Amino acid sequence: MPTDLAIGIHDLSFSTTSLVLGHDELSRHNGTDIAKYHKGIGQRAMSVPTADEDIVTMAAAAAAPIVQRHTADRIRTLVLATETSIDQSKAAGIYVHSLLGLPPQVRVVEVKQACYGATAGLQFATALVHRDPAQQVLVIASDVSRYDLDSPGEATQGAAAAALLVSADPALIEIDRPSGLFTSDIMDFWRPNYRSTALVNGKESVTAYLEAVEGAWRDYNAQGGLPLEEFRAFCYHQPYTRMAFKAHRRLLEACGVQPDDAAVESAIAATTGYNETVGNSYTASMYLALAALLDSGSELTGQSLGLFSYGSGSVAEFLAGRLRPGYREHLRGDAHREAVSKRRAIDYGTYRELHERTLPTDGGWHDLPHQTQGPFRLAGLRDHQRIYETA
Ligand code: COA
């Protein structure tokens, strides 16, 4: 077994919804000072799913360009991470497998640990590829974040899916072997099976996240990770983008470095462009931060990035990746910018209607209106089954 085999992210693509609600529209409704949204939490807009969009349609839309570019010939595993699952038993990835036309010789599983799940998927994928470097693993993070109307979390809602192709000799990022872990049994954010919106102790979740930054970093050091000064940039999980700035301050403090406002701004600013207009996409959020950094145009070849993934409840991991020579030729910046810019702006009333909408649970036959601009749609429900189609 080769020990120096480079394994990591070979391709990265994300998708989001067809609709967008601006925070200016939300603040007109609830009277909140817009500066609280734009500056206080660092959010400008949130992606809102149409009636025929969900985690499956977003996941398939994110992964389709990857399969198109690389074919499915070497993909033998599909891991879909979500905390807004659509079924207690069947993995959502099986619908995605079908929409993408993948062959039957693929194992498909769903993983869950709040916003952290996809990073577990990435690590499982690197282990599978290490076992058989000819194989590739498709890891997809897909979530719709929903909080109660008029709750503090409402302004941080969003939706997106990120797809990563993990392989040996990756075109984009080699994932280093050492990583730092931190798990703590806390109730900062959770969603019992009978609820469609999450319950959250917002302030406690911020404190827990920051403690996890420090805990995961200390373990990363203990595992022989790189020193702080070796990192060129940091991508943090972004439940709202200001959280990443707080996290980086905490990391610097943990390293005994006095955080300087300008230095923190410049370290994080390039990672927030997508998330500040998409909102919290839970499992996909850190990967949208990574996409924003890569698509920002900076030359990062050979440089190390710190990735911090956090899932309430809680599990966190700090890992490092190194940019591969020629990585910029494989990026999807134009497609990503288009996914964000082509969303149709909606007013507060339309948002509220969509937020209050629930799918029928009577087992009847229900067609859903064709509203998505995306390539896949949830066409309807039949006998308690979701029916998906190519749009
Ligand atoms: N102008 C500029 N900034 C303003 C402002 C204004 N008019 N009004 C408030 N702010 C700032 C606050 O000072 C605060 O900044 P700070 O975090 O640096 O102290 C920030 O905006 C948020 O204000 P706050 O009053 O704390 O917001 P909130 O009580 O409405 O809720 C969360 C904030 C994060 C707790 C809430 O969005 C939430 O529950 N989110 C879901 C859970 C979550 O995302 N957790 C994160 C870890 S996973």
Coordinates of C-alpha atoms in Angstrom, one line a residue, residues 20-378:
V20 CA -33.8 34.3 -3.1
L21 CA -35.1 36.5 -0.3
G22 CA -33.1 39.6 0.4
H23 CA -32.4 40.7 4.0
D24 CA -33.6 44.2 3.1
E25 CA -37.0 42.6 2.4
L26 CA -37.0 40.7 5.7
S27 CA -36.0 43.8 7.6
R28 CA -38.8 45.8 6.0
H29 CA -41.2 43.2 7.4
N30 CA -39.8 42.8 10.9
G31 CA -38.3 46.2 11.5
T32 CA -34.8 44.9 12.3
D33 CA -32.0 47.4 11.5
I34 CA -30.5 46.2 8.3
A35 CA -27.1 46.8 9.7
K36 CA -27.7 44.0 12.1
Y37 CA -28.0 41.7 9.2
H38 CA -25.4 43.1 6.9
K39 CA -22.7 43.8 9.6
G40 CA -23.8 42.1 12.8
I41 CA -24.3 38.6 11.3
G42 CA -22.8 39.3 7.8
Q43 CA -25.8 38.1 5.8
R44 CA -27.4 39.8 2.7
A45 CA -29.8 37.2 1.3
M46 CA -31.0 33.6 1.7
S47 CA -31.8 30.9 -0.8
V48 CA -35.4 29.7 -0.7
P49 CA -36.5 26.4 -2.3
T50 CA -39.5 26.3 -4.7
A51 CA -42.2 23.8 -4.0
D52 CA -40.5 21.3 -6.3
E53 CA -36.9 21.7 -4.9
D54 CA -35.5 19.8 -2.0
I55 CA -32.2 18.2 -0.8
V56 CA -32.3 15.6 -3.6
T57 CA -32.8 18.0 -6.5
M58 CA -30.1 20.3 -5.2
A59 CA -27.7 17.4 -4.6
A60 CA -28.3 16.0 -8.1
A61 CA -27.8 19.5 -9.6
A62 CA -24.5 19.9 -7.7
A63 CA -23.2 16.5 -8.7
A64 CA -24.3 16.3 -12.3
P65 CA -21.5 18.6 -13.7
I66 CA -19.0 16.4 -11.9
V67 CA -20.3 13.2 -13.4
Q68 CA -20.5 14.9 -16.8
R69 CA -16.8 16.0 -16.6
H70 CA -15.3 12.8 -15.2
T71 CA -18.0 10.1 -16.1
A72 CA -19.1 7.7 -13.4
D73 CA -16.7 4.9 -14.4
R74 CA -14.6 5.1 -11.2
I75 CA -17.3 6.1 -8.7
R76 CA -18.1 3.1 -6.5
T77 CA -19.4 5.0 -3.4
L78 CA -21.8 7.9 -3.0
V79 CA -22.1 9.5 0.5
L80 CA -24.8 12.0 1.0
A81 CA -24.6 14.1 4.2
T82 CA -27.6 16.0 5.4
E83 CA -29.4 17.1 8.6
T84 CA -32.6 17.8 6.7
S85 CA -33.3 14.2 5.6
I86 CA -36.5 13.3 3.7
D87 CA -36.8 9.7 4.9
Q88 CA -36.0 7.8 8.1
S89 CA -34.9 4.7 6.2
K90 CA -34.0 5.2 2.6
A91 CA -30.9 7.2 1.8
A92 CA -31.6 10.3 -0.2
G93 CA -28.5 9.5 -2.2
I94 CA -30.4 6.7 -3.9
Y95 CA -32.7 9.2 -5.6
V96 CA -29.6 11.2 -6.6
H97 CA -27.9 8.0 -7.9
S98 CA -31.0 7.4 -10.1
L99 CA -31.3 11.0 -11.3
L100 CA -27.6 11.0 -12.3
G101 CA -27.9 7.6 -14.1
L102 CA -25.1 6.0 -12.0
P103 CA -24.5 2.3 -12.5
P104 CA -25.9 -0.2 -10.0
Q105 CA -22.3 -1.1 -8.8
V106 CA -22.2 1.8 -6.3
R107 CA -22.7 1.8 -2.5
V108 CA -25.0 4.6 -1.4
V109 CA -25.3 5.8 2.2
E110 CA -26.5 8.8 4.1
V111 CA -24.6 10.2 7.0
K112 CA -25.8 12.6 9.8
Q113 CA -24.1 14.7 12.4
A114 CA -25.6 18.2 12.0
C115 CA -23.4 20.5 9.8
Y116 CA -20.4 18.3 10.3
G117 CA -21.7 15.2 8.3
A118 CA -20.0 15.9 4.9
T119 CA -16.6 16.2 6.5
A120 CA -17.0 12.8 8.0
G121 CA -18.0 11.7 4.5
L122 CA -14.8 13.3 3.1
Q123 CA -12.7 11.4 5.6
F124 CA -14.4 8.1 5.0
A125 CA -13.9 8.7 1.3
T126 CA -10.2 9.3 1.7
A127 CA -9.9 6.0 3.5
L128 CA -11.8 4.1 0.8
V129 CA -9.6 5.7 -1.9
H130 CA -6.5 4.7 0.1
R131 CA -7.8 1.1 0.1
D132 CA -8.3 1.2 -3.7
P133 CA -6.8 4.2 -5.4
A134 CA -8.5 3.3 -8.7
Q135 CA -11.9 4.2 -7.1
Q136 CA -13.5 7.6 -6.7
V137 CA -16.1 8.6 -4.1
L138 CA -18.8 11.2 -4.6
V139 CA -19.5 13.1 -1.4
I140 CA -22.5 15.3 -1.4
A141 CA -23.6 17.8 1.3
S142 CA -27.2 19.0 0.9
D143 CA -29.4 20.9 3.3
V144 CA -32.3 23.3 3.6
S145 CA -32.0 25.3 6.8
R146 CA -35.3 26.4 8.4
Y147 CA -36.0 28.1 11.6
D148 CA -39.3 29.4 13.0
L149 CA -40.7 32.6 11.5
D150 CA -39.7 35.6 13.5
S151 CA -37.1 33.7 15.6
P152 CA -33.5 34.8 15.9
G153 CA -32.3 32.0 13.6
E154 CA -34.7 33.0 10.8
A155 CA -32.2 35.5 9.2
T156 CA -29.6 32.8 9.0
Q157 CA -31.7 30.4 6.9
G158 CA -30.5 29.2 3.5
A159 CA -30.1 26.2 1.2
A160 CA -27.5 24.6 -1.0
A161 CA -25.7 21.4 -2.0
A162 CA -22.0 20.9 -2.5
A163 CA -20.6 17.9 -4.3
L164 CA -17.0 16.7 -4.0
L165 CA -15.3 14.0 -6.1
V166 CA -12.6 12.4 -3.9
S167 CA -9.8 10.6 -5.6
A168 CA -6.1 9.7 -5.7
D169 CA -3.9 12.3 -7.4
P170 CA -6.6 15.0 -7.0
A171 CA -6.7 18.0 -9.3
L172 CA -7.7 20.5 -6.6
I173 CA -6.7 19.8 -3.0
E174 CA -4.7 17.1 -1.3
I175 CA -6.0 16.4 2.2
D176 CA -3.3 16.0 4.8
R177 CA -3.3 13.0 7.1
P178 CA -3.3 14.7 10.5
S179 CA -6.6 16.1 11.6
G180 CA -8.0 17.5 14.9
L181 CA -11.2 16.2 16.5
F182 CA -13.5 17.5 19.2
T183 CA -16.8 16.0 20.4
S184 CA -19.0 17.2 23.2
D185 CA -22.5 16.1 24.2
I186 CA -24.4 19.4 24.3
M187 CA -27.8 20.7 23.2
D188 CA -27.0 23.9 21.3
F189 CA -29.1 23.0 18.2
W190 CA -31.2 19.9 17.5
R191 CA -34.4 18.9 15.6
P192 CA -36.5 16.1 17.0
N193 CA -38.0 13.8 14.3
Y194 CA -41.5 15.4 14.8
R195 CA -40.4 18.9 14.0
S196 CA -39.7 20.6 10.6
T197 CA -37.8 23.5 12.1
A198 CA -34.7 23.3 14.3
L199 CA -34.6 24.2 18.0
V200 CA -31.6 26.3 18.9
N201 CA -29.9 27.9 21.9
G202 CA -28.3 30.5 19.7
K203 CA -25.9 32.0 22.1
E204 CA -24.9 28.6 23.5
S205 CA -24.2 27.4 20.0
V206 CA -21.8 30.3 19.4
T207 CA -19.9 29.5 22.6
A208 CA -19.9 25.8 21.8
Y209 CA -18.6 26.5 18.3
L210 CA -15.8 28.6 19.6
E211 CA -14.8 26.0 22.2
A212 CA -14.8 23.4 19.4
V213 CA -12.4 25.6 17.4
E214 CA -10.0 25.6 20.2
G215 CA -10.5 21.9 21.1
A216 CA -10.1 20.7 17.5
W217 CA -7.0 22.9 16.9
R218 CA -5.3 21.6 20.1
D219 CA -5.9 18.0 18.9
Y220 CA -4.7 18.9 15.5
N221 CA -1.4 20.1 17.1
A222 CA -1.2 16.9 19.2
Q223 CA -1.6 14.8 16.0
G224 CA 1.5 16.5 14.5
G225 CA -0.3 19.1 12.3
L226 CA 1.2 22.2 10.7
P227 CA 1.9 25.3 12.8
L228 CA -0.3 28.3 12.4
E229 CA 2.1 30.3 10.2
E230 CA 2.1 27.5 7.6
F231 CA -1.5 28.3 6.7
R232 CA -2.3 30.7 3.9
A233 CA -6.1 30.8 4.5
F234 CA -8.8 29.3 6.6
C235 CA -12.3 28.1 5.7
Y236 CA -14.7 27.9 8.6
H237 CA -18.2 26.5 8.8
Q238 CA -20.4 29.6 8.3
P239 CA -23.9 29.4 9.9
Y240 CA -23.7 33.1 9.2
T241 CA -20.6 34.7 7.8
R242 CA -19.6 36.8 10.9
M243 CA -19.2 33.5 12.7
A244 CA -16.1 32.7 10.7
F245 CA -14.4 36.0 11.8
K246 CA -15.2 35.2 15.5
A247 CA -13.8 31.6 14.9
H248 CA -10.6 32.9 13.4
R249 CA -10.0 35.3 16.3
R250 CA -10.5 32.4 18.7
L251 CA -8.0 30.3 16.8
L252 CA -5.4 33.1 16.9
E253 CA -6.0 33.5 20.6
A254 CA -5.5 29.8 21.1
C255 CA -2.2 30.1 19.4
G256 CA -1.2 33.0 21.6
V257 CA -1.5 35.5 18.8
Q258 CA -3.2 38.8 19.6
P259 CA -6.0 39.1 16.9
D260 CA -5.7 42.2 14.8
D261 CA -9.0 43.3 13.2
A262 CA -7.5 44.0 9.8
A263 CA -5.6 40.7 9.7
V264 CA -8.7 38.7 10.7
E265 CA -10.7 40.5 8.0
S266 CA -8.2 39.8 5.3
A267 CA -7.8 36.1 6.3
I268 CA -11.5 35.4 6.1
A269 CA -13.1 37.9 3.6
A270 CA -12.5 35.8 0.5
T271 CA -14.4 32.9 2.0
T272 CA -17.7 34.5 2.6
G273 CA -18.9 35.6 -0.9
Y274 CA -21.3 32.7 -1.5
N275 CA -22.5 32.1 2.0
E276 CA -23.5 35.7 2.7
T277 CA -26.0 35.5 -0.1
V278 CA -27.0 31.8 0.1
G279 CA -27.4 31.6 3.9
N280 CA -26.7 28.7 6.1
S281 CA -26.6 25.5 4.1
Y282 CA -25.6 23.4 7.1
T283 CA -23.4 20.5 5.8
A284 CA -22.6 22.4 2.6
S285 CA -21.6 25.6 4.3
M286 CA -17.9 25.0 4.8
Y287 CA -17.6 23.8 1.2
L288 CA -19.2 26.9 -0.2
A289 CA -16.6 28.9 1.9
L290 CA -13.9 26.8 0.2
A291 CA -15.5 27.3 -3.3
A292 CA -15.6 31.1 -2.6
L293 CA -11.9 31.2 -1.7
L294 CA -10.9 29.1 -4.7
D295 CA -13.1 31.1 -7.1
S296 CA -11.8 34.4 -5.8
G297 CA -8.9 34.3 -8.2
S298 CA -6.1 34.2 -5.7
E299 CA -3.1 32.1 -6.7
L300 CA -2.8 29.4 -3.9
T301 CA -0.8 26.7 -5.6
G302 CA 1.2 24.7 -3.1
Q303 CA -0.3 26.7 -0.2
S304 CA -2.0 25.1 2.8
L305 CA -5.6 25.8 3.8
G306 CA -7.1 25.2 7.2
L307 CA -10.7 23.7 7.1
F308 CA -12.8 23.8 10.2
S309 CA -16.1 21.8 10.2
Y310 CA -18.6 22.1 13.1
G311 CA -21.8 20.3 13.7
S312 CA -23.9 21.2 16.7
G313 CA -24.5 18.6 19.3
S314 CA -21.5 18.5 18.8
V315 CA -18.6 17.2 16.6
A316 CA -15.9 19.3 15.1
E317 CA -12.8 18.6 12.9
F318 CA -9.9 20.8 11.8
L319 CA -8.1 19.5 8.8
A320 CA -5.6 20.8 6.3
G321 CA -5.4 20.7 2.5
R322 CA -2.8 21.8 0.1
L323 CA -3.6 23.3 -3.3
R324 CA -2.3 21.2 -6.2
P325 CA -0.4 22.6 -9.2
G326 CA -2.8 23.6 -12.0
Y327 CA -5.9 23.5 -9.7
R328 CA -7.2 26.8 -11.2
E329 CA -7.9 25.1 -14.5
H330 CA -10.5 22.8 -12.9
L331 CA -12.5 25.4 -11.0
R332 CA -16.2 26.2 -11.7
G333 CA -16.4 29.8 -10.7
D334 CA -18.6 30.9 -13.6
A335 CA -21.1 28.2 -12.9
H336 CA -21.1 29.0 -9.2
R337 CA -21.6 32.7 -9.7
E338 CA -24.4 32.0 -12.2
A339 CA -26.1 29.6 -9.7
V340 CA -26.2 32.5 -7.2
S341 CA -27.1 35.3 -9.6
K342 CA -29.8 33.6 -11.6
R343 CA -32.1 33.1 -8.5
R344 CA -35.4 35.0 -8.7
A345 CA -35.9 37.6 -5.9
I346 CA -39.2 37.0 -4.0
D347 CA -41.1 39.3 -1.6
Y348 CA -41.8 38.6 2.0
G349 CA -45.3 37.3 1.3
T350 CA -44.1 34.6 -1.1
Y351 CA -41.4 33.6 1.2
R352 CA -43.8 33.2 4.1
E353 CA -46.2 31.1 2.0
L354 CA -43.3 28.8 1.0
H355 CA -42.1 28.6 4.6
E356 CA -45.5 27.6 5.9
R357 CA -46.1 25.1 3.2
T358 CA -45.8 21.4 4.1
L359 CA -46.0 18.4 1.8
P360 CA -49.3 16.4 2.2
T361 CA -49.0 13.3 4.4
D362 CA -52.2 11.5 3.4
G363 CA -50.6 9.1 1.0
G364 CA -52.6 10.5 -1.9
W365 CA -51.4 11.5 -5.4
H366 CA -50.3 15.1 -5.5
D367 CA -48.6 16.9 -8.3
L368 CA -46.3 19.8 -7.4
P369 CA -46.2 23.0 -9.5
H370 CA -43.2 23.3 -11.9
Q371 CA -41.3 26.2 -10.4
T372 CA -37.6 25.3 -10.3
Q373 CA -35.1 26.6 -12.8
G374 CA -32.8 23.7 -12.0
P375 CA -32.2 20.5 -13.9
F376 CA -34.1 18.1 -11.5
R377 CA -37.4 18.5 -9.7
L378 CA -39.7 16.8 -7.2

